[in-house]
CSV table of C-alpha atoms in Angstrom, one decimal:
chain,number,residue,atom,x,y,z
A,1,MET,CA,81.1,101.4,100.5
A,2,GLU,CA,82.3,104.2,102.1
A,3,GLN,CA,83.2,107.1,99.8
A,4,LYS,CA,86.6,107.4,101.6
A,5,ASP,CA,87.3,104.1,100.5
A,6,ILE,CA,86.3,104.5,97.0
A,7,ALA,CA,88.1,107.3,96.4
A,8,ASP,CA,91.3,105.6,98.0
A,9,LEU,CA,91.1,102.6,95.6
A,10,ILE,CA,90.9,105.1,92.6
A,11,LYS,CA,93.6,106.6,93.8
A,12,LEU,CA,95.8,103.5,93.8
A,13,LEU,CA,94.6,102.4,90.2
A,14,ARG,CA,95.8,105.9,88.9
A,15,ASP,CA,99.0,106.0,90.8
A,16,ASP,CA,99.7,102.6,89.5
A,17,MET,CA,99.0,102.9,86.2
A,18,LYS,CA,102.0,103.8,83.6
A,19,PRO,CA,102.6,103.9,80.1
A,20,ALA,CA,106.1,101.8,79.7
A,21,LEU,CA,108.3,101.6,76.5
A,22,GLY,CA,109.5,97.8,75.7
A,23,VAL,CA,110.3,95.9,79.1
A,24,THR,CA,109.7,97.7,82.2
A,25,GLU,CA,113.3,96.8,83.5
A,26,PRO,CA,115.4,98.3,80.7
A,27,GLY,CA,113.7,101.3,80.6
A,28,ALA,CA,114.4,101.3,84.6
A,29,ILE,CA,118.3,101.1,83.8
A,30,ALA,CA,118.3,103.8,80.9
A,31,PHE,CA,116.2,105.9,83.1
A,32,ALA,CA,118.6,106.0,85.8
A,33,ALA,CA,122.0,106.0,83.5
A,34,ALA,CA,120.2,109.5,81.5
A,35,LYS,CA,119.5,111.0,85.1
A,36,ALA,CA,123.3,110.7,86.5
A,37,ARG,CA,124.5,111.8,82.9
A,38,GLU,CA,122.7,114.7,83.5
A,39,PHE,CA,125.4,115.8,86.4
A,40,VAL,CA,128.5,115.1,84.6
A,41,LYS,CA,130.2,116.8,81.5
A,42,GLY,CA,132.3,115.7,79.0
A,43,ASP,CA,132.9,112.3,77.2
A,44,VAL,CA,132.0,108.9,79.2
A,45,GLU,CA,134.6,107.0,80.4
A,46,ARG,CA,132.9,104.4,82.4
A,47,VAL,CA,129.2,103.8,83.4
A,48,ASP,CA,128.9,100.9,86.6
A,49,VAL,CA,125.7,99.5,87.4
A,50,VAL,CA,124.7,97.3,90.2
A,51,LEU,CA,121.2,95.8,90.3
A,52,ASN,CA,118.8,93.7,92.5
A,53,SER,CA,118.5,90.0,91.2
A,54,GLY,CA,115.1,90.6,89.7
A,55,MET,CA,116.4,93.4,87.7
A,56,TYR,CA,119.4,92.0,86.3
A,57,LYS,CA,117.7,88.9,85.3
A,58,ASN,CA,114.4,90.8,83.5
A,59,ALA,CA,116.7,92.7,81.5
A,60,PHE,CA,119.0,90.1,80.6
A,61,THR,CA,118.0,89.3,76.6
A,62,CYS,CA,115.5,91.9,76.9
A,63,GLY,CA,114.8,93.8,73.7
A,64,ILE,CA,115.2,97.5,74.0
A,65,PRO,CA,113.1,99.9,72.0
A,66,HIS,CA,114.5,101.6,68.6
A,67,SER,CA,117.4,98.9,68.8
A,68,ASP,CA,118.6,95.7,67.7
A,69,ALA,CA,120.5,95.2,71.1
A,70,VAL,CA,119.3,93.7,74.0
A,71,GLY,CA,120.4,93.6,78.0
A,72,ASN,CA,121.4,95.4,81.1
A,73,ALA,CA,124.7,97.0,79.4
A,74,TYR,CA,123.1,98.2,76.3
A,75,ALA,CA,120.1,99.3,78.5
A,76,ALA,CA,122.5,101.6,80.2
A,77,ALA,CA,124.7,102.6,77.5
A,78,LEU,CA,121.6,103.9,75.6
A,79,GLY,CA,120.4,105.6,78.5
A,80,VAL,CA,123.6,107.7,78.8
A,81,VAL,CA,124.2,108.6,74.8
A,82,ALA,CA,120.5,109.1,73.9
A,83,GLY,CA,118.3,108.3,77.4
A,84,ASP,CA,115.6,111.2,78.6
A,85,ALA,CA,115.3,110.9,82.3
A,86,ALA,CA,112.4,113.4,82.2
A,87,LEU,CA,110.3,110.8,79.7
A,88,GLY,CA,110.9,108.0,82.7
A,89,LEU,CA,110.2,104.3,81.6
A,90,GLU,CA,110.2,105.8,78.1
A,91,ALA,CA,113.7,107.3,78.7
A,92,LEU,CA,114.6,105.4,75.5
A,93,ALA,CA,111.9,107.0,73.1
A,94,LYS,CA,114.5,109.0,71.4
A,95,VAL,CA,117.1,106.5,70.1
A,96,ASP,CA,118.4,106.8,66.7
A,97,ASP,CA,121.1,105.0,64.6
A,98,GLN,CA,123.5,107.3,65.9
A,99,ALA,CA,122.8,106.3,69.2
A,100,ASN,CA,122.8,103.0,68.8
A,101,GLU,CA,126.5,103.4,67.4
A,102,ALA,CA,127.9,105.2,70.5
A,103,ALA,CA,126.3,102.6,72.7
A,104,LYS,CA,127.7,100.1,70.9
A,105,GLY,CA,131.2,101.3,71.1
A,106,LEU,CA,130.7,101.9,75.1
A,107,VAL,CA,130.0,98.6,75.4
A,108,GLU,CA,131.9,96.9,73.2
A,109,GLY,CA,135.2,99.2,74.4
A,110,GLY,CA,134.4,97.8,77.8
A,111,LYS,CA,133.5,100.7,79.2
A,112,VAL,CA,129.9,99.7,80.7
A,113,SER,CA,129.6,97.4,83.7
A,114,VAL,CA,126.9,95.5,84.9
A,115,GLN,CA,126.8,93.7,88.6
A,116,VAL,CA,124.3,91.4,90.8
A,117,GLY,CA,123.6,93.1,94.1
A,118,GLU,CA,121.4,91.5,96.4
A,119,ILE,CA,119.1,88.6,95.6
A,120,THR,CA,115.6,90.3,96.6
A,121,PRO,CA,112.8,91.0,94.7
A,122,ASP,CA,112.6,94.6,96.2
A,123,ILE,CA,113.9,97.1,93.0
A,124,TYR,CA,117.3,98.3,93.5
A,125,ILE,CA,119.4,100.0,90.4
A,126,ARG,CA,122.7,102.1,91.2
A,127,ALA,CA,123.8,103.5,87.8
A,128,GLU,CA,127.4,105.8,88.2
A,129,VAL,CA,128.7,107.7,85.3
A,130,ALA,CA,132.1,109.2,85.1
A,131,THR,CA,133.9,111.3,82.6
A,132,ALA,CA,137.4,112.7,83.2
A,133,SER,CA,136.0,115.4,85.4
A,134,ASP,CA,132.9,114.1,87.0
A,135,CYS,CA,131.2,111.5,88.7
A,136,CYS,CA,127.5,110.9,89.3
A,137,ALA,CA,125.4,107.8,90.7
A,138,VAL,CA,121.9,107.8,91.0
A,139,THR,CA,119.8,105.3,93.2
A,140,ILE,CA,116.7,104.0,92.5
A,141,ALA,CA,114.6,101.8,95.0
A,142,HIS,CA,111.5,99.9,95.6
A,143,THR,CA,109.8,101.2,92.5
A,144,HIS,CA,111.4,101.6,88.8
A,145,THR,CA,111.3,105.4,88.9
A,146,ASN,CA,111.6,106.4,92.5
A,147,ILE,CA,115.2,107.8,92.9
A,148,VAL,CA,116.5,107.8,96.1
A,149,ASN,CA,119.9,109.3,96.4
A,150,ILE,CA,121.9,111.1,94.0
A,151,VAL,CA,125.8,112.0,94.1
A,152,VAL,CA,127.8,114.3,92.3
A,153,ASN,CA,131.7,114.4,92.4
A,154,GLY,CA,131.1,112.6,96.3
A,155,ASP,CA,128.6,114.9,97.2
A,156,VAL,CA,124.8,114.2,98.6
A,157,VAL,CA,122.4,116.4,95.9
A,158,PHE,CA,119.8,114.8,96.5
A,159,GLN,CA,118.3,112.2,99.2
A,160,LYS,CA,114.8,110.8,100.1
A,161,ASP,CA,114.5,109.6,103.8
A,162,ASP,CA,113.2,106.1,102.8
A,163,GLU,CA,116.7,105.5,101.1
A,164,GLY,CA,117.4,101.6,102.3
A,165,GLN,CA,114.2,101.4,104.1
A,166,PRO,CA,112.1,98.1,102.9
A,167,GLY,CA,109.3,98.6,100.5
A,168,GLN,CA,105.6,98.1,101.5
A,169,GLU,CA,105.8,94.7,100.4
A,170,ASP,CA,108.3,93.3,103.2
A,171,VAL,CA,106.9,95.1,105.8
A,172,GLY,CA,103.2,93.8,105.0
A,173,GLY,CA,102.1,97.7,105.3
A,174,ALA,CA,100.5,98.0,101.8
A,175,PRO,CA,97.4,99.8,101.3
A,176,ILE,CA,95.5,97.5,99.1
A,177,HIS,CA,96.1,94.8,101.9
A,178,GLU,CA,93.3,97.0,104.0
A,179,TYR,CA,90.7,95.6,101.6
A,180,THR,CA,89.0,92.4,101.2
A,181,LEU,CA,88.4,90.6,98.3
A,182,ALA,CA,84.7,91.0,98.9
A,183,GLU,CA,85.3,94.6,99.1
A,184,LEU,CA,86.9,95.0,95.9
A,185,TYR,CA,84.2,93.1,94.3
A,186,ASN,CA,81.7,95.6,96.0
A,187,PHE,CA,84.1,98.4,94.7
A,188,ILE,CA,84.1,97.5,91.1
A,189,GLN,CA,80.2,96.9,91.1
A,190,SER,CA,79.2,100.5,93.0
A,191,VAL,CA,82.0,102.9,91.8
A,192,PRO,CA,80.7,105.8,89.4
A,193,ILE,CA,82.0,104.9,85.7
A,194,GLU,CA,82.9,108.1,85.1
A,195,GLU,CA,85.6,107.6,87.9
A,196,ILE,CA,87.6,104.7,86.3
A,197,SER,CA,86.9,106.0,82.7
A,198,PHE,CA,90.7,106.5,82.5
A,199,ILE,CA,91.3,102.4,82.3
A,200,GLN,CA,90.4,102.9,78.9
A,201,GLN,CA,94.1,104.4,78.2
A,202,ALA,CA,95.2,100.8,78.8
A,203,TYR,CA,93.3,99.4,76.1
A,204,ASP,CA,94.2,102.1,73.7
A,205,MET,CA,97.6,101.5,74.2
A,206,ASN,CA,97.9,98.0,74.7
A,207,LEU,CA,96.1,97.3,71.4
A,208,ALA,CA,97.9,100.0,69.4
A,209,LEU,CA,100.9,97.7,71.0
A,210,PHE,CA,99.5,94.7,69.3
A,211,ASN,CA,99.0,96.3,66.2
A,212,GLU,CA,102.5,97.4,65.9
A,213,GLY,CA,103.9,93.7,66.3
A,214,LEU,CA,101.1,92.4,63.7
A,215,GLY,CA,102.5,94.4,61.2
A,216,HIS,CA,106.5,93.9,62.1
A,217,GLU,CA,108.9,91.3,60.5
A,218,ARG,CA,110.3,90.5,64.3
A,219,THR,CA,106.9,88.9,65.6
A,220,THR,CA,106.7,84.8,65.5
A,221,PHE,CA,104.6,84.0,67.8
A,222,LEU,CA,102.3,86.7,67.4
A,223,LYS,CA,101.6,85.6,63.8
A,224,ALA,CA,101.3,81.6,64.9
A,225,LEU,CA,98.5,82.9,67.0
A,226,TRP,CA,96.8,84.9,64.3
A,227,ASP,CA,96.9,81.9,62.2
A,228,MET,CA,95.5,79.7,65.4
A,229,ASN,CA,92.4,82.3,65.6
A,230,GLY,CA,91.9,81.7,61.7
A,231,GLY,CA,93.7,85.0,60.5
A,232,GLN,CA,91.4,87.4,62.0
A,233,MET,CA,91.7,89.4,65.4
A,234,ILE,CA,88.2,88.7,66.7
A,235,SER,CA,87.0,85.1,65.9
A,236,GLY,CA,84.2,83.3,67.8
A,237,ASP,CA,86.4,81.5,70.0
A,238,GLU,CA,87.3,83.0,73.4
A,239,VAL,CA,90.0,81.3,74.2
A,240,THR,CA,92.4,81.7,71.2
A,241,THR,CA,91.1,85.2,70.5
A,242,ALA,CA,92.5,85.9,73.9
A,243,GLN,CA,95.6,84.4,73.6
A,244,LEU,CA,96.1,86.2,70.3
A,245,LEU,CA,96.1,89.2,71.6
A,246,CYS,CA,97.5,88.8,75.2
A,247,GLY,CA,100.3,86.9,73.4
A,248,GLY,CA,101.1,89.2,71.0
A,249,ALA,CA,101.2,91.9,72.7
A,250,ILE,CA,103.8,90.5,75.3
A,251,GLU,CA,105.9,89.4,72.2
A,252,ALA,CA,106.0,92.7,70.8
A,253,ARG,CA,106.7,94.4,74.0
A,254,VAL,CA,109.7,91.9,75.0
A,255,LEU,CA,111.0,92.5,71.7
A,256,GLY,CA,111.3,96.2,72.2
A,257,LEU,CA,109.4,97.4,69.4
A,258,ASP,CA,108.0,101.0,69.4
A,259,LYS,CA,104.9,101.6,71.2
A,260,PRO,CA,104.2,101.5,74.8
A,261,ALA,CA,102.0,98.9,77.1
A,262,MET,CA,100.3,100.1,80.2
A,263,SER,CA,102.1,98.8,82.8
A,264,ILE,CA,100.6,97.9,86.4
A,265,THR,CA,102.8,97.2,89.5
A,266,GLY,CA,105.6,98.2,87.3
A,267,SER,CA,105.3,95.5,84.8
A,268,GLY,CA,104.0,96.0,81.1
A,269,ALA,CA,103.0,91.9,80.7
A,270,HIS,CA,101.0,92.5,83.7
A,271,GLY,CA,99.2,95.1,82.3
A,272,ILE,CA,98.6,93.0,78.9
A,273,ILE,CA,97.4,90.1,81.1
A,274,CYS,CA,95.0,92.1,83.1
A,275,THR,CA,93.3,93.9,79.9
A,276,MET,CA,93.7,91.8,76.9
A,277,PRO,CA,91.8,88.3,77.7
A,278,LEU,CA,89.2,90.3,79.1
A,279,TYR,CA,88.9,92.6,76.1
A,280,ALA,CA,88.6,89.3,73.8
A,281,VAL,CA,85.9,87.7,76.0
A,282,CYS,CA,83.9,91.3,75.6
A,283,GLN,CA,84.5,91.4,71.9
A,284,VAL,CA,83.2,87.7,71.5
A,285,GLN,CA,80.3,88.0,73.8
A,286,GLY,CA,79.3,91.5,72.9
A,287,ILE,CA,79.8,92.9,76.4
A,288,SER,CA,79.6,96.5,76.5
A,289,ALA,CA,82.7,98.5,77.5
A,290,GLU,CA,81.7,99.9,80.6
A,291,ARG,CA,81.1,96.4,82.4
A,292,LEU,CA,84.7,95.6,80.7
A,293,LEU,CA,86.6,98.6,82.6
A,294,ARG,CA,84.8,97.8,85.9
A,295,ALA,CA,86.1,94.2,85.2
A,296,THR,CA,89.3,95.6,84.7
A,297,ALA,CA,89.6,97.4,87.6
A,298,LEU,CA,89.4,94.2,89.5
A,299,SER,CA,91.6,92.5,87.1
A,300,TYR,CA,94.2,95.6,88.6
A,301,LEU,CA,93.4,95.3,92.3
A,302,ILE,CA,93.5,91.8,92.9
A,303,THR,CA,97.2,91.8,90.6
A,304,MET,CA,98.4,94.6,93.3
A,305,TYR,CA,97.4,92.5,95.9
A,306,ILE,CA,99.4,89.6,95.4
A,307,LYS,CA,102.3,91.5,93.8
A,308,GLU,CA,102.5,93.4,97.3
A,309,TYR,CA,103.4,90.4,98.9
A,310,SER,CA,105.7,88.5,96.1
A,311,GLY,CA,107.9,91.7,95.8
A,312,ARG,CA,107.7,93.7,92.2
A,313,LEU,CA,110.5,91.3,90.8
A,314,SER,CA,110.8,88.1,92.1
A,315,ALA,CA,111.6,84.4,91.3
A,316,PHE,CA,108.0,83.4,90.6
A,317,CYS,CA,106.1,84.8,87.3
A,318,GLY,CA,103.9,87.3,88.6
A,319,CYS,CA,102.8,87.9,85.0
A,320,ALA,CA,101.0,84.5,84.9
A,321,ILE,CA,100.1,83.9,88.8
A,322,ALA,CA,98.9,87.3,90.0
A,323,ALA,CA,97.9,89.2,86.7
A,324,GLY,CA,96.4,85.8,85.7
A,325,THR,CA,94.5,85.4,89.1
A,326,GLY,CA,93.6,89.0,88.7
A,327,MET,CA,92.1,88.6,85.2
A,328,ALA,CA,90.6,85.1,85.7
A,329,CYS,CA,88.7,86.4,88.8
A,330,ALA,CA,87.6,89.5,86.5
A,331,MET,CA,86.5,87.5,83.7
A,332,ALA,CA,84.3,85.7,86.0
A,333,TRP,CA,82.7,88.5,87.0
A,334,LEU,CA,82.2,89.3,83.6
A,335,LYS,CA,80.5,86.3,82.9
A,336,GLY,CA,78.0,86.7,85.9
A,337,GLY,CA,79.7,84.9,88.5
A,338,ASP,CA,79.5,86.1,92.3
A,339,LEU,CA,81.8,86.4,95.3
A,340,ALA,CA,81.7,82.5,95.9
A,341,VAL,CA,82.6,82.0,91.8
A,342,MET,CA,85.6,84.3,92.3
A,343,GLU,CA,86.7,82.7,95.6
A,344,ARG,CA,86.7,79.5,93.5
A,345,VAL,CA,88.7,81.2,90.9
A,346,VAL,CA,91.6,81.9,93.0
A,347,ALA,CA,91.6,78.7,94.8
A,348,ASN,CA,92.2,77.1,90.9
A,349,MET,CA,94.4,79.7,89.6
A,350,ALA,CA,96.5,79.5,93.2
A,351,ALA,CA,96.7,75.5,93.2
A,352,SER,CA,97.6,75.0,89.5
A,353,ILE,CA,100.5,77.7,88.3
A,354,THR,CA,101.8,79.0,91.3
A,355,GLY,CA,105.3,78.2,91.0
A,356,MET,CA,105.8,79.2,87.8
A,357,ILE,CA,109.5,80.7,87.3
A,358,CYS,CA,110.6,83.7,86.0
A,359,ASP,CA,113.6,83.3,84.0
A,360,GLY,CA,113.6,87.2,82.8
A,361,GLY,CA,111.8,89.3,80.2
A,362,ASN,CA,112.1,87.5,77.3
A,363,GLN,CA,110.2,85.8,74.2
A,364,GLY,CA,109.1,83.2,76.7
A,365,CYS,CA,107.0,85.2,78.7
A,366,THR,CA,104.6,85.1,75.0
A,367,MET,CA,104.4,81.5,76.3
A,368,LYS,CA,103.8,82.4,79.9
A,369,GLY,CA,100.9,84.5,78.7
A,370,VAL,CA,99.4,81.8,76.5
A,371,THR,CA,99.5,79.1,79.8
A,372,ALA,CA,98.1,81.9,81.8
A,373,VAL,CA,95.2,82.9,79.9
A,374,ASP,CA,94.0,78.7,78.9
A,375,THR,CA,94.7,78.4,82.4
A,376,ALA,CA,92.3,81.0,83.5
A,377,PHE,CA,89.7,79.8,81.3
A,378,ARG,CA,89.4,76.5,82.6
A,379,SER,CA,89.6,77.8,86.5
A,380,VAL,CA,86.8,79.8,85.6
A,381,ARG,CA,84.6,77.3,83.7
A,382,PHE,CA,85.4,74.8,86.5
A,383,ALA,CA,84.2,77.7,89.1
A,384,LEU,CA,81.0,78.5,87.3
A,385,SER,CA,80.5,74.7,87.7
A,386,GLY,CA,80.7,74.7,91.3
A,387,VAL,CA,84.1,73.1,91.3
A,388,GLY,CA,87.1,74.8,93.3
A,389,VAL,CA,89.7,73.3,94.6
A,390,ASN,CA,89.4,72.7,98.7
A,391,PRO,CA,91.0,75.6,100.9
A,392,VAL,CA,92.6,72.6,103.1
A,393,HIS,CA,95.0,71.6,100.6
A,394,GLY,CA,98.4,72.6,99.7
A,395,VAL,CA,98.9,76.5,99.0
A,396,LEU,CA,95.3,78.0,99.6
A,397,GLY,CA,94.6,79.6,102.7
A,398,PRO,CA,90.9,79.7,104.6
A,399,THR,CA,90.1,83.1,102.6
A,400,PRO,CA,91.2,84.4,99.3
A,401,GLU,CA,93.2,87.0,101.6
A,402,ASP,CA,95.5,84.2,103.0
A,403,THR,CA,95.8,82.9,99.9
A,404,PHE,CA,97.3,86.0,98.1
A,405,ARG,CA,99.3,85.9,101.2
A,406,TYR,CA,100.5,82.7,100.9
A,407,MET,CA,100.7,82.8,96.9
A,408,GLY,CA,103.4,85.5,97.4
A,409,CYS,CA,105.2,84.0,100.5
A,410,ILE,CA,106.2,81.4,97.7
A,411,ALA,CA,107.9,83.9,95.7
A,412,SER,CA,109.6,85.5,98.7
A,413,PRO,CA,110.9,84.3,100.9
A,414,GLY,CA,109.9,81.1,99.4
A,415,MET,CA,111.9,81.0,96.1
A,416,VAL,CA,115.3,82.9,97.2
A,417,GLY,CA,116.9,79.7,96.3
A,418,THR,CA,115.8,79.3,92.9
A,419,GLU,CA,116.5,82.9,92.1
A,420,GLN,CA,120.4,82.3,92.9
A,421,THR,CA,120.2,79.6,90.7
A,422,MET,CA,118.8,81.4,87.8
A,423,ILE,CA,121.2,84.3,88.7
A,424,ASP,CA,124.3,81.4,88.5
A,425,ILE,CA,122.5,80.3,85.2
A,426,LEU,CA,122.8,84.0,83.5
A,427,LYS,CA,126.1,84.2,84.9
A,428,ASP,CA,127.3,81.1,83.4
A,429,LYS,CA,125.6,81.4,80.0
A,430,SER,CA,127.6,85.0,79.5
A,431,GLN,CA,130.7,83.7,80.7
A,432,LYS,CA,130.5,81.1,77.8
A,433,GLY,CA,130.1,83.6,75.6
A,434,ASN,CA,126.5,83.5,73.9
A,435,ARG,CA,125.7,86.5,75.1
A,436,ILE,CA,126.5,90.2,76.4
A,437,SER,CA,124.8,91.2,80.0
């Protein structure tokens, strides 16, 4: 593999890995609101937020760090009263009891409104904060912290040239798509290990999140998974160990516990699924740390490949489908599988769980993670035995790259109607008063 390609793939990995406190979407909403608050003086009289469908859905009942509150409105309110925009997706790291009371006052006082904009997988947030004397609107597009426009009292004070332009996933020009699965396979085997040693940060972070959940009174699935694994973190059973580490970290994240996850493609849950099952396999089987890092690079890159087609916030569960597929291919490699085995793994994963819906960032993500792990292990076992769904069938393409693209197409544009239906369900729930959005 050429040195330039190695350097480019390393850069893609470095640029995409980012810590995220709580679920990424509430963090992004809080970040936008906190940024807008910086430009206004006086007491806040109004906070108006417009979100694309995926952003609205993912944060709808999502836990918020340092708070018992959930959802879009509280994320925006906390961003206004205590958010630190300098911290990006960890903008709510400084929330305390006083901030929670102030945010509650804004929400219950009817000063925070949240509306759904377009039904689209492309990220969009517009947070407008108004006081008696000032008004500032901050617009984010395409990625969770990509500010493209800031308007203060009617004057544009910041403007990116790409505002309103489609993200790379919409035009098919994502850099990751310049590579084949074979080239990604060659990359992880040839890249100098010191060049990807930064990936270890993901394990340090995700394991700390898991341990935070293990000792927390609010986790339930984690404790049940702990019991299923014999009351230990690492047992002799790969599957139950992987489900414990993966599901436990996801539950801690969606509850908004006070430890960040290392996100990939803008999602902490994606980052958890990409990593924790691989850690479990290596711990149970005694596989080296170097091999784990190489496998993780492959897991990340395949996940990025699929997500650039599906969009970052689509109607299907990218955690299980995209990250699950990346993780499964990496698991096959850890177990000695070659490129042909990985191609069968891709086929088995795509043919089985493509189409699983995303109904937001919530406790159900834990179950989706458990399902993804189970499907990954089964797909790998079949593939190592020479068994894979024939690519002439269904959503599968003649090459793994075609399959990745078709998987993405199922989400966008394929499930736009599903996304609208999910938004309608959430609005109906709000109107019936069983939650505050």
